[in-house]
Amino acid sequence: MNDEQSTKDAQLEELSFTVMGYISKTPHETFEAVADPEQLSKYFTTGGARGRLEPGAEVTWDFADFPGRFPVEVIESVQDEKIVIAWEGTEHATAKSTTTTFEFSPVDDGTRTLVTVTEKSWKTTVGGAEGAFGNCLGWTGMLAAMKAWVEYGIDLREGFYK
């Protein structure tokens, strides 16, 4: 058995996923589209975002289509490069908090950005898989909505969920 096969046959300790997409804006513009609550509210947090995604900020997100404002903890923020956030985990999480990392990598001499979103902390159970798959769908939708908003000024979420 080769190393790749043994890795694929290894037992998982937790579920995690990564989604990514290219945005035709600079890393600074793309980072700001996520970090700035006013911009985030235009294409993602349909009920509004409060607080800039930086350590120490009091941040909450609300979704009109999934009501209930909830707190978001900013673990790390490196301008134009990375944002790490966490929020209270469910009974299906492996830790007290579910952690999501956004990475912003320059492409084409910095005229475009590869945005990578990685989330972890899900149990290897049916409930954990449902949570991970649901959030994977959500972050994929967020990336598509961000691309449409920052490149073309189109709000993909309006009317999408209800």
Tab-separated table of C-alpha atoms in Angstrom:
chain	number	residue	atom	x	y	z
A	1	MET	CA	0.000	0.000	0.000
A	2	ASN	CA	1.458	3.375	-0.956
A	3	ASP	CA	1.409	6.479	1.298
A	4	GLU	CA	-1.453	8.113	-0.609
A	5	GLN	CA	-3.621	5.002	-0.268
A	6	SER	CA	-2.856	4.616	3.448
A	7	THR	CA	-3.766	8.288	3.988
A	8	LYS	CA	-7.076	7.792	2.188
A	9	ASP	CA	-7.812	4.670	4.252
A	10	ALA	CA	-6.966	6.333	7.584
A	11	GLN	CA	-9.745	6.898	10.109
A	12	LEU	CA	-10.908	10.498	10.431
A	13	GLU	CA	-10.838	12.229	13.787
A	14	GLU	CA	-12.977	15.126	12.578
A	15	LEU	CA	-14.637	16.352	9.402
A	16	SER	CA	-13.297	19.412	7.640
A	17	PHE	CA	-13.616	20.908	4.189
A	18	THR	CA	-12.098	23.538	1.915
A	19	VAL	CA	-13.836	25.523	-0.828
A	20	MET	CA	-12.190	28.074	-3.077
A	21	GLY	CA	-12.823	30.506	-5.871
A	22	TYR	CA	-11.106	33.222	-7.875
A	23	ILE	CA	-12.241	36.820	-7.481
A	24	SER	CA	-11.187	39.350	-10.131
A	25	LYS	CA	-10.186	41.967	-7.577
A	26	THR	CA	-6.959	42.606	-5.661
A	27	PRO	CA	-6.301	40.793	-2.380
A	28	HIS	CA	-6.955	44.082	-0.556
A	29	GLU	CA	-10.353	44.612	-2.210
A	30	THR	CA	-11.297	40.968	-1.682
A	31	PHE	CA	-10.157	40.934	1.963
A	32	GLU	CA	-12.185	44.091	2.615
A	33	ALA	CA	-15.288	42.508	1.054
A	34	VAL	CA	-15.145	39.952	3.892
A	35	ALA	CA	-13.720	42.025	6.782
A	36	ASP	CA	-15.920	45.122	6.346
A	37	PRO	CA	-19.405	44.531	7.829
A	38	GLU	CA	-21.034	47.005	5.443
A	39	GLN	CA	-19.750	45.120	2.394
A	40	LEU	CA	-20.440	41.664	3.899
A	41	SER	CA	-24.044	42.739	4.516
A	42	LYS	CA	-24.492	43.535	0.815
A	43	TYR	CA	-24.003	39.965	-0.407
A	44	PHE	CA	-23.864	37.486	2.504
A	45	THR	CA	-25.322	38.358	5.898
A	46	THR	CA	-28.825	39.157	4.662
A	47	GLY	CA	-29.879	40.328	8.135
A	48	GLY	CA	-26.709	42.372	8.510
A	49	ALA	CA	-23.206	42.130	9.930
A	50	ARG	CA	-21.949	44.227	12.819
A	51	GLY	CA	-18.300	44.738	13.669
A	52	ARG	CA	-15.194	44.493	11.538
A	53	LEU	CA	-13.506	41.088	11.358
A	54	GLU	CA	-10.489	41.942	13.498
A	55	PRO	CA	-9.405	40.550	16.870
A	56	GLY	CA	-11.142	42.199	19.805
A	57	ALA	CA	-14.064	43.519	17.755
A	58	GLU	CA	-17.599	42.672	18.842
A	59	VAL	CA	-18.918	40.939	15.745
A	60	THR	CA	-22.393	39.544	15.072
A	61	TRP	CA	-23.970	38.150	11.927
A	62	ASP	CA	-27.670	37.778	11.137
A	63	PHE	CA	-29.338	36.053	8.225
A	64	ALA	CA	-32.893	37.060	7.337
A	65	ASP	CA	-33.376	33.646	5.724
A	66	PHE	CA	-32.033	31.826	8.825
A	67	PRO	CA	-33.021	34.324	11.571
A	68	GLY	CA	-31.070	34.773	14.750
A	69	ARG	CA	-28.158	37.130	15.227
A	70	PHE	CA	-25.145	35.210	16.536
A	71	PRO	CA	-21.708	36.233	17.795
A	72	VAL	CA	-18.598	35.623	15.686
A	73	GLU	CA	-15.204	35.548	17.403
A	74	VAL	CA	-12.235	36.782	15.395
A	75	ILE	CA	-9.242	34.595	16.251
A	76	GLU	CA	-6.778	36.140	13.788
A	77	SER	CA	-6.717	38.765	11.068
A	78	VAL	CA	-3.741	39.509	8.827
A	79	GLN	CA	-4.615	42.396	6.501
A	80	ASP	CA	-5.111	41.240	2.883
A	81	GLU	CA	-3.964	37.676	3.716
A	82	LYS	CA	-6.046	35.793	6.274
A	83	ILE	CA	-9.032	35.888	8.638
A	84	VAL	CA	-9.781	33.154	11.188
A	85	ILE	CA	-13.184	33.178	12.865
A	86	ALA	CA	-15.018	30.915	15.294
A	87	TRP	CA	-18.513	30.624	16.693
A	88	GLU	CA	-20.198	28.402	19.229
A	89	GLY	CA	-20.179	24.791	18.137
A	90	THR	CA	-23.151	22.460	18.240
A	91	GLU	CA	-23.391	19.042	19.830
A	92	HIS	CA	-22.033	17.778	16.495
A	93	ALA	CA	-18.749	19.708	16.771
A	94	THR	CA	-15.488	18.228	18.053
A	95	ALA	CA	-14.644	21.428	19.920
A	96	LYS	CA	-16.375	24.222	21.803
A	97	SER	CA	-16.175	26.364	18.646
A	98	THR	CA	-16.380	25.746	14.923
A	99	THR	CA	-13.390	27.387	13.208
A	100	THR	CA	-13.342	28.876	9.703
A	101	THR	CA	-10.249	30.265	7.951
A	102	PHE	CA	-10.329	32.610	4.952
A	103	GLU	CA	-7.085	32.916	2.971
A	104	PHE	CA	-6.529	35.535	0.260
A	105	SER	CA	-3.752	34.662	-2.228
A	106	PRO	CA	-2.675	37.037	-5.014
A	107	VAL	CA	-2.969	35.695	-8.567
A	108	ASP	CA	-1.986	37.244	-11.918
A	109	ASP	CA	0.375	39.825	-10.417
A	110	GLY	CA	-2.177	40.678	-7.725
A	111	THR	CA	-4.986	41.630	-10.098
A	112	ARG	CA	-7.032	38.607	-8.958
A	113	THR	CA	-7.353	36.737	-5.692
A	114	LEU	CA	-7.762	33.067	-4.856
A	115	VAL	CA	-10.045	32.915	-1.812
A	116	THR	CA	-9.835	29.674	0.158
A	117	VAL	CA	-12.309	28.916	2.956
A	118	THR	CA	-11.521	26.016	5.285
A	119	GLU	CA	-13.754	24.888	8.124
A	120	LYS	CA	-13.096	22.214	10.710
A	121	SER	CA	-14.350	20.865	14.023
A	122	TRP	CA	-17.130	18.501	12.920
A	123	LYS	CA	-17.641	15.030	14.432
A	124	THR	CA	-17.500	11.990	12.160
A	125	THR	CA	-21.189	11.265	12.786
A	126	VAL	CA	-24.369	11.731	10.768
A	127	GLY	CA	-25.022	15.003	12.629
A	128	GLY	CA	-21.443	16.131	12.073
A	129	ALA	CA	-21.637	15.301	8.373
A	130	GLU	CA	-24.933	17.194	8.043
A	131	GLY	CA	-23.368	20.230	9.766
A	132	ALA	CA	-20.196	20.100	7.673
A	133	PHE	CA	-22.027	19.559	4.379
A	134	GLY	CA	-24.530	22.309	5.198
A	135	ASN	CA	-21.771	24.783	6.017
A	136	CYS	CA	-19.794	23.701	2.951
A	137	LEU	CA	-22.854	24.603	0.883
A	138	GLY	CA	-23.092	27.921	2.753
A	139	TRP	CA	-19.467	28.933	2.217
A	140	THR	CA	-19.618	27.910	-1.454
A	141	GLY	CA	-22.686	30.111	-1.814
A	142	MET	CA	-20.897	32.919	0.002
A	143	LEU	CA	-17.959	32.768	-2.430
A	144	ALA	CA	-20.278	32.800	-5.461
A	145	ALA	CA	-22.278	35.686	-3.982
A	146	MET	CA	-19.072	37.587	-3.176
A	147	LYS	CA	-17.817	37.182	-6.749
A	148	ALA	CA	-21.126	38.426	-8.194
A	149	TRP	CA	-21.251	41.357	-5.781
A	150	VAL	CA	-17.653	42.633	-5.898
A	151	GLU	CA	-17.204	42.081	-9.634
A	152	TYR	CA	-20.669	42.974	-10.968
A	153	GLY	CA	-22.735	44.552	-8.141
A	154	ILE	CA	-25.298	41.721	-8.266
A	155	ASP	CA	-26.872	40.354	-5.033
A	156	LEU	CA	-27.315	36.598	-5.580
A	157	ARG	CA	-28.820	35.930	-2.136
A	158	GLU	CA	-31.881	38.163	-2.467
A	159	GLY	CA	-34.822	35.799	-2.770
A	160	PHE	CA	-32.573	32.737	-3.036
A	161	TYR	CA	-33.533	31.106	0.272
A	162	LYS	CA	-37.162	32.174	0.604
